[in-house]
Short mmCIF file of C-alpha atoms in Angstrom, two decimals:
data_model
loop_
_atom_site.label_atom_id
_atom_site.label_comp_id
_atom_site.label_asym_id
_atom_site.label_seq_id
_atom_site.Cartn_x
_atom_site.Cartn_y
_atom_site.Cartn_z
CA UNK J 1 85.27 85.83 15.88
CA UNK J 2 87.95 85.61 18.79
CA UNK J 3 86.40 86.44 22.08
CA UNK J 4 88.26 87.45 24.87
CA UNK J 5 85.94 87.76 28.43
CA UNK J 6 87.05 89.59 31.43
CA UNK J 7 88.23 92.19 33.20
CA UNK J 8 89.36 95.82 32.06
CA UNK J 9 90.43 98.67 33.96
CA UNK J 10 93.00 101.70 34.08
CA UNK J 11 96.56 100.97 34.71
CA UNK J 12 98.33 103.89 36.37
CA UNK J 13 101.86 103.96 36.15
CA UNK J 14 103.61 105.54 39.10
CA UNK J 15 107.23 107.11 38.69
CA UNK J 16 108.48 107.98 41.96
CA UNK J 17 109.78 111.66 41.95
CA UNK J 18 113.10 112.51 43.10
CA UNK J 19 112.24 115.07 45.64
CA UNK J 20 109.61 112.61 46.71
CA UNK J 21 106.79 115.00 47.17
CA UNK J 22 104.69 115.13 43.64
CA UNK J 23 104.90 111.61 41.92
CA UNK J 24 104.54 111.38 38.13
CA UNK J 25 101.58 109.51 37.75
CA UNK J 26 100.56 108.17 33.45
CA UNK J 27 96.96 106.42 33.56
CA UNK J 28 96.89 103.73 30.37
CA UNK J 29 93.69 101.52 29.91
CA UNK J 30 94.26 97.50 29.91
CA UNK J 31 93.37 94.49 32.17
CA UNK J 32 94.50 91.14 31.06
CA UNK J 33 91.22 90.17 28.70
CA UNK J 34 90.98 93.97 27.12
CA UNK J 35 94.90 93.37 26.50
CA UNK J 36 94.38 90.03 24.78
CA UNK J 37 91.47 91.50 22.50
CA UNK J 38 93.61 94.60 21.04
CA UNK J 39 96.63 92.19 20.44
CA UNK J 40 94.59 89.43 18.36
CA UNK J 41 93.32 92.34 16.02
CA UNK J 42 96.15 93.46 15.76
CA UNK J 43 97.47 89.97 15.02
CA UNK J 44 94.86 89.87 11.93
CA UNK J 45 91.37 88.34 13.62
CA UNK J 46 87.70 89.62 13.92
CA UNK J 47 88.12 90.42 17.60
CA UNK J 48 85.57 90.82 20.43
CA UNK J 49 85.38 91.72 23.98
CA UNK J 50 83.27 90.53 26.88
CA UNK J 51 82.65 92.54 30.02
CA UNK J 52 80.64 95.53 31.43
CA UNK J 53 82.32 98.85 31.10
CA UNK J 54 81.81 101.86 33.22
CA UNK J 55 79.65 105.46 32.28
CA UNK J 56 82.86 107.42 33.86
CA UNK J 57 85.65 108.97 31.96
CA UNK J 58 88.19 105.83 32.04
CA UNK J 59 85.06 103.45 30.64
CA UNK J 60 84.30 105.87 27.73
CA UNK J 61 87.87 105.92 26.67
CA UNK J 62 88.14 102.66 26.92
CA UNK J 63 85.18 102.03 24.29
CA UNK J 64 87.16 104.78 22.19
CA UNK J 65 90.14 102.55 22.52
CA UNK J 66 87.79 99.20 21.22
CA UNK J 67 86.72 101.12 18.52
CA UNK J 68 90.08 102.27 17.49
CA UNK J 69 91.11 99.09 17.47
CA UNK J 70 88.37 97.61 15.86
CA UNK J 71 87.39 95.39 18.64
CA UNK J 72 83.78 94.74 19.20
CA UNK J 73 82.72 95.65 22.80
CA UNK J 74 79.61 93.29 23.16
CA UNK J 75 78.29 94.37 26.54
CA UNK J 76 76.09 97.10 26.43
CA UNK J 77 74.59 99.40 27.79
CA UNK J 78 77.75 101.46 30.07
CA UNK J 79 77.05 101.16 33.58
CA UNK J 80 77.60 103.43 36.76
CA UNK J 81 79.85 101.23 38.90
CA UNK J 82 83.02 103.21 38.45
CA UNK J 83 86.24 101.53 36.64
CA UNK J 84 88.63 99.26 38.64
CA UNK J 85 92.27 100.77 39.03
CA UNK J 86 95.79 99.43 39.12
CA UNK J 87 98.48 100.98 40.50
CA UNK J 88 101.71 99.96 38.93
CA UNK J 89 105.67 100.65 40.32
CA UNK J 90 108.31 99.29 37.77
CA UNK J 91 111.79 97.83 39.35
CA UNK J 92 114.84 98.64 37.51
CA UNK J 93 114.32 95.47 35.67
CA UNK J 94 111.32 96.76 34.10
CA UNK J 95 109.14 94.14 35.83
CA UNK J 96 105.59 95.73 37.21
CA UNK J 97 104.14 95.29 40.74
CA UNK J 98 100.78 95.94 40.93
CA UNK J 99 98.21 97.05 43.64
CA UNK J 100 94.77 96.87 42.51
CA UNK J 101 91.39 98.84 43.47
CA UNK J 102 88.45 96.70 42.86
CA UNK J 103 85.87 96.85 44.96
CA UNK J 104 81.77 97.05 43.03
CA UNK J 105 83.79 98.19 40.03
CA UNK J 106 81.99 97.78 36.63
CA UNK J 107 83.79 95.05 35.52
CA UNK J 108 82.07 92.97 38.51
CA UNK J 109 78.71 93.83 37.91
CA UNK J 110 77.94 90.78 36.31
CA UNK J 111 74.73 88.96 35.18
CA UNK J 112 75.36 85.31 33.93
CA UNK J 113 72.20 85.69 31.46
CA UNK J 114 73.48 88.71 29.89
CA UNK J 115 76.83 87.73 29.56
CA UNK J 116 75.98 84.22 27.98
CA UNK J 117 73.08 86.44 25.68
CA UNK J 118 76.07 88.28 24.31
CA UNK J 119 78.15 85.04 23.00
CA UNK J 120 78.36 86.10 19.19
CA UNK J 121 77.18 83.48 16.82
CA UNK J 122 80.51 83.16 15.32
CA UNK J 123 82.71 82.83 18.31
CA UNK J 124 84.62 80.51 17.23
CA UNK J 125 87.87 81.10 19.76
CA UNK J 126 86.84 82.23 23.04
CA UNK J 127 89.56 83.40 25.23
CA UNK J 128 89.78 83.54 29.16
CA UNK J 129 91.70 83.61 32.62
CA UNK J 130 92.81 86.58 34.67
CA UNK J 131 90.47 88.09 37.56
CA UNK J 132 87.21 85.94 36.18
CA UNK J 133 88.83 83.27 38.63
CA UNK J 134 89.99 85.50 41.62
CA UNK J 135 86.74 85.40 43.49
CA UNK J 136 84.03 82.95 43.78
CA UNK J 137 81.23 85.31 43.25
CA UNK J 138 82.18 86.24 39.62
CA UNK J 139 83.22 82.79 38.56
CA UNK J 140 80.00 81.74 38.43
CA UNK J 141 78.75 84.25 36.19
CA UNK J 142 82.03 83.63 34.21
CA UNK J 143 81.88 80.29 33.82
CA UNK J 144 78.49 80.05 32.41
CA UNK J 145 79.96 82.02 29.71
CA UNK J 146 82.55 79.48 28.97
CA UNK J 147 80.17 76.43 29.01
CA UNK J 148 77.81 77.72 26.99
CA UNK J 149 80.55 78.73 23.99
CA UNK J 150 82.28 75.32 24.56
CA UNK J 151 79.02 73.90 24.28
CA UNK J 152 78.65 75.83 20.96
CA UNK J 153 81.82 74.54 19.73
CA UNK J 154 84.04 76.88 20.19
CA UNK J 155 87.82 76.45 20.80
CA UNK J 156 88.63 77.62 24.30
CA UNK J 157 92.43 79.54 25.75
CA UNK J 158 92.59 79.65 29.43
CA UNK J 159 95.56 81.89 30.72
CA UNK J 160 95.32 82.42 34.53
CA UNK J 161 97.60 85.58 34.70
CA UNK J 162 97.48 85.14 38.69
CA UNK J 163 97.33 88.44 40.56
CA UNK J 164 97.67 87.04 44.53
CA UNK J 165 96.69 90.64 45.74
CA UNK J 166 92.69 90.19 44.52
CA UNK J 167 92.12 86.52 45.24
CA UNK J 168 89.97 85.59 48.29
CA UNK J 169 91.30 82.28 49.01
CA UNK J 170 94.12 80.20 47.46
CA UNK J 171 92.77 77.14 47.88
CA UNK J 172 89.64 78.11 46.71
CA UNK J 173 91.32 79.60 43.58
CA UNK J 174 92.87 76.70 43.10
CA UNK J 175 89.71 74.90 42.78
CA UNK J 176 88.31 77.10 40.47
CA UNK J 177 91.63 76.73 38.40
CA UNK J 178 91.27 73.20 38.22
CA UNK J 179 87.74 73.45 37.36
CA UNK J 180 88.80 76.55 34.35
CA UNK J 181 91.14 73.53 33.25
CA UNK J 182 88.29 71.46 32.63
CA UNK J 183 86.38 73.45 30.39
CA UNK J 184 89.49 74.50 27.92
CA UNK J 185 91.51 73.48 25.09
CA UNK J 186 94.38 75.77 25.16
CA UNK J 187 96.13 76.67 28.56
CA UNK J 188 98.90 79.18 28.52
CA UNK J 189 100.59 80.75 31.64
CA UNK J 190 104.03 81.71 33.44
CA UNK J 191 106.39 79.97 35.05
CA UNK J 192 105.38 82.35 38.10
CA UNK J 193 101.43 81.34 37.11
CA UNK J 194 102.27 78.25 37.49
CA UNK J 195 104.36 78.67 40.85
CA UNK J 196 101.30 80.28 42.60
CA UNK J 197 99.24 77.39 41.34
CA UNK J 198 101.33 74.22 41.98
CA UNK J 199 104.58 75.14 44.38
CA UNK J 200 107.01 73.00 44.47
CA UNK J 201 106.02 70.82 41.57
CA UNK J 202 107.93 69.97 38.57
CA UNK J 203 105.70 71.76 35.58
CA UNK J 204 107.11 68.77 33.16
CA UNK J 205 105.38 66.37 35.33
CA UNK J 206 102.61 68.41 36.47
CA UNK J 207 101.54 70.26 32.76
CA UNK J 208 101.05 66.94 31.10
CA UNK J 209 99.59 65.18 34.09
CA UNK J 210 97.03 68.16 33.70
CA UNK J 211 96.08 67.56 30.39
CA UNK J 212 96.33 64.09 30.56
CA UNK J 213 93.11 64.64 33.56
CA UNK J 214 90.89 67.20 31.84
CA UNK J 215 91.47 66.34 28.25
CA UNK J 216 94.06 69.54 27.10
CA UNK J 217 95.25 69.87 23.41
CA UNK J 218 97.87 72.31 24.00
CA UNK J 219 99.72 74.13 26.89
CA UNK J 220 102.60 76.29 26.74
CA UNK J 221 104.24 77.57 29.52
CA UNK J 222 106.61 80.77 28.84
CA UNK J 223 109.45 81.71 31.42
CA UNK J 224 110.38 85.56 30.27
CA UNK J 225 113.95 85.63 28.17
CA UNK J 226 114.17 81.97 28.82
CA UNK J 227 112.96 78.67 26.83
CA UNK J 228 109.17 78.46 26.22
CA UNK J 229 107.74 74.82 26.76
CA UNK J 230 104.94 73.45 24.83
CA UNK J 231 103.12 70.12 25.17
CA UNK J 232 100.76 68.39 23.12
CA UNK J 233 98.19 65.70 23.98
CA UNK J 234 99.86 63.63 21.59
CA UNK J 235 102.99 63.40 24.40
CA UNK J 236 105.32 66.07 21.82
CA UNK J 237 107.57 68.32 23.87
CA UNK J 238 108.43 71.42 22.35
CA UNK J 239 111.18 74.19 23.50
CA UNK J 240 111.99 77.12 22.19
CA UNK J 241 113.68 79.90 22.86
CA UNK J 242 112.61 83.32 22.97
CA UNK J 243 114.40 85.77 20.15
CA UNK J 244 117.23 87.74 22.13
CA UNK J 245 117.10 91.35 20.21
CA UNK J 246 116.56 94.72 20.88
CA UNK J 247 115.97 97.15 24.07
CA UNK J 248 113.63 96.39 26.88
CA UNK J 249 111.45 98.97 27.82
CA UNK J 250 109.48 97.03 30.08
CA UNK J 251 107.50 93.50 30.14
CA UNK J 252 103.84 95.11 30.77
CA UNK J 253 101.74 93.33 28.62
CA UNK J 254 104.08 91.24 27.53
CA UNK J 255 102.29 87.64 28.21
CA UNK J 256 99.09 88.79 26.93
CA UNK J 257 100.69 89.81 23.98
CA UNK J 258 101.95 86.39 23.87
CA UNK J 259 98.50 84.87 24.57
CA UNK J 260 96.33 87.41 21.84
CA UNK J 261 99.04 86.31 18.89
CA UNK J 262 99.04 82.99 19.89
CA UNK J 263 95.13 82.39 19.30
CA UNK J 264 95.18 84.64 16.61
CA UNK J 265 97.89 82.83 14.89
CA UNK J 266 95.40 79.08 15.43
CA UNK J 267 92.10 81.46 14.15
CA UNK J 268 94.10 82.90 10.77
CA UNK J 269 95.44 79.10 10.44
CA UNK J 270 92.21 77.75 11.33
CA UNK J 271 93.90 74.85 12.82
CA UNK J 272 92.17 73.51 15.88
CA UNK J 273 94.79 73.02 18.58
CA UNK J 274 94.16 69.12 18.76
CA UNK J 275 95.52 69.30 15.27
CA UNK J 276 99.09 70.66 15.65
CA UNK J 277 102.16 69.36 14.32
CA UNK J 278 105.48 70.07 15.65
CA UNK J 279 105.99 71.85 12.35
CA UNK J 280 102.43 74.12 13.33
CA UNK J 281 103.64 74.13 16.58
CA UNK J 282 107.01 75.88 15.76
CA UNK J 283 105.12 78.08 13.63
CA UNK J 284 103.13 79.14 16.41
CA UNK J 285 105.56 80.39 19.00
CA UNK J 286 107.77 81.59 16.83
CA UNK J 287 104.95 84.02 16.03
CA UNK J 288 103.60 84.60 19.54
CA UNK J 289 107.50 85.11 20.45
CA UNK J 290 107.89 87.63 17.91
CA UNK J 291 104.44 89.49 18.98
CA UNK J 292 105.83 89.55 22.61
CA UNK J 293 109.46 91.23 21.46
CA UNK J 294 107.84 93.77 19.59
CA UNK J 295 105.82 94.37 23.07
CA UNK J 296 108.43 94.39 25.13
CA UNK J 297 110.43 97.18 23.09
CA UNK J 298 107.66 99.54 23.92
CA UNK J 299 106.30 101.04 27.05
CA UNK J 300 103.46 99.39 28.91
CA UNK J 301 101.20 96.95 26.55
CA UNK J 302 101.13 97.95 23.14
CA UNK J 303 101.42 94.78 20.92
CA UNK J 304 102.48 95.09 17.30
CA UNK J 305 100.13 94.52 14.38
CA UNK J 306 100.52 91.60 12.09
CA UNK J 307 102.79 93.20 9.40
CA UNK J 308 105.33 94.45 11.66
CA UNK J 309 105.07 90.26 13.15
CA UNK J 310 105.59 89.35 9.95
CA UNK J 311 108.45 91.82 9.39
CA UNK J 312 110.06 90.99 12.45
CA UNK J 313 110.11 87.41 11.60
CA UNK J 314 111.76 87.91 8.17
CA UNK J 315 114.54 90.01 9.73
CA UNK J 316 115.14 87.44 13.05
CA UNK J 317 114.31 83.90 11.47
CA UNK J 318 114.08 81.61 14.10
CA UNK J 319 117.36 79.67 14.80
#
């Protein structure tokens, strides 16, 4: 089973209105780690999610939506802290900006016991990142979590999807990030992740200076419609470039479409990341890429199921 811990909440799209007095106002369930779960399932793996979900209306369609999908929800029983919220405006570009209500929300009431009780016995991919490392009080509970199922053997993806509105300190996140790096095999994240997390730093030094330190197998860094980078431990630098086709609806979702294929792609394989070729490698983010196109030709996160991947692929072979 991939596992992907975190947070989930509603997104709620706001559309300005032109005579500015009633917005339009579209309320879609995601977070980063809920994301992440639906897209490896649909990418073809045993999927599971980690985090306490709310008794209100938003938290029961959200275990409707895990059970569509075929996603194991693996915290249980519902509890009465309400749902978080985020409030997302899109630019002309298509590119969100979020504003996020989180305060005692559900997917912060957290027990470190229960969370590390709920660690299937076949995790073998655990997925993590997002708002588990945006305040010090939840990382703890978090992190236990990811010890335990690296402990276990699992192979670990850390993607920090930063969100600078909900962190309580930078430096202190930054510690925490460094100490997320440390406990994973895989990291993936943005060009503007990795902005927020080293400024003005070269990421083809930094990356591989990073998993030179805490012992990384693979990191790839993706940078929207341009190049993705990819490093091994080995020293092999990989770049490829994104496929070009198609309309943009908008980029919601986009890198955690990226991030769910990606894993999925190393479970189906059953290559451990250590492992990769340049040849695997390829083969990797040209599905991940393909995953995240698909996405991005849709409205807000809705990341395409391994067939239409696979279609996709045969019609745009990589170049």
């Amino acid at each position: 089973m991939l596992v992907s811990l975190g947070e989930y909440l509603v997104d709620l799209f706001v559309k300005p209105s032109l005579d500015a007095v009633t917005d339009e106002i579209t309320g879609l369930i995601g977070g980063s780690p809920l994301n992440i779960a639906i897209a490896a399932a649909r990418s073809g793996s045993t999927s599971g999610f980690m985090c306490p979900i709310s008794s209100d209306s938003f938290g029961q369609r959200a275990l409707s939506i895990l059970a569509e999908e075929s996603v194991s929800q693996l915290i249980a029983p519902c509890v009465a802290a309400p749902t978080a919220m985020a409030v997302i405006e899109l630019n002309a570009e298509g590119q969100p900006r979020y504003t996020f209500h989180r305060g005692r929300t559900a997917d912060r009431a957290l027990s470190a016991a229960q969370l590390v009780e709920a660690i299937p016995s076949d995790c073998r991919f655990l997925q993590f990142g997002s708002l588990c490392l945006a305040q010090d009080a939840d990382w703890a509970s978090w992190r236990a979590v990811v010890q335990e199922a690296r402990r276990r053997g699992a192979t670990i993806g850390l993607d920090p999807n930063v969100r600078t509105g909900l962190i309580d300190d930078p430096n202190d996140h930054r510690a925490r990030f460094s100490q997320a790096l440390g406990l994973c095999n895989i990291l993936k994240l943005s060009d503007e992740d990795f902005e927020l997390l080293a400024p003005d730093q070269s990421p083809a030094q930094t990356i591989p200076s990073w998993m030179q330190q805490h012992q990384i197998d693979l990191a790839i860094l993706t940078s929207g419609s341009k190049p993705t980078h990819a490093w091994l431990k080995s020293g092999l630098h990989l770049q490829m470039q994104p496929p070009q086709i198609g309309e943009i609806k908008d980029t919601v979702g986009a890198g955690d479409t990226f991030q769910g294929a990606a894993m999925s792609w190393l479970s189906d394989a059953a290559i451990h990341p250590s492992k990769l070729t340049e040849e695997t490698l390829a083969r990797l983010l040209q599905f991940a890429h393909a995953a995240a196109a698909l996405n991005c030709q849709r409205s807000g996160c809705n990341p395409p199921t391994k067939a239409e991947i696979i279609d996709f692929l045969k019609r745009y072979p990589s170049r």
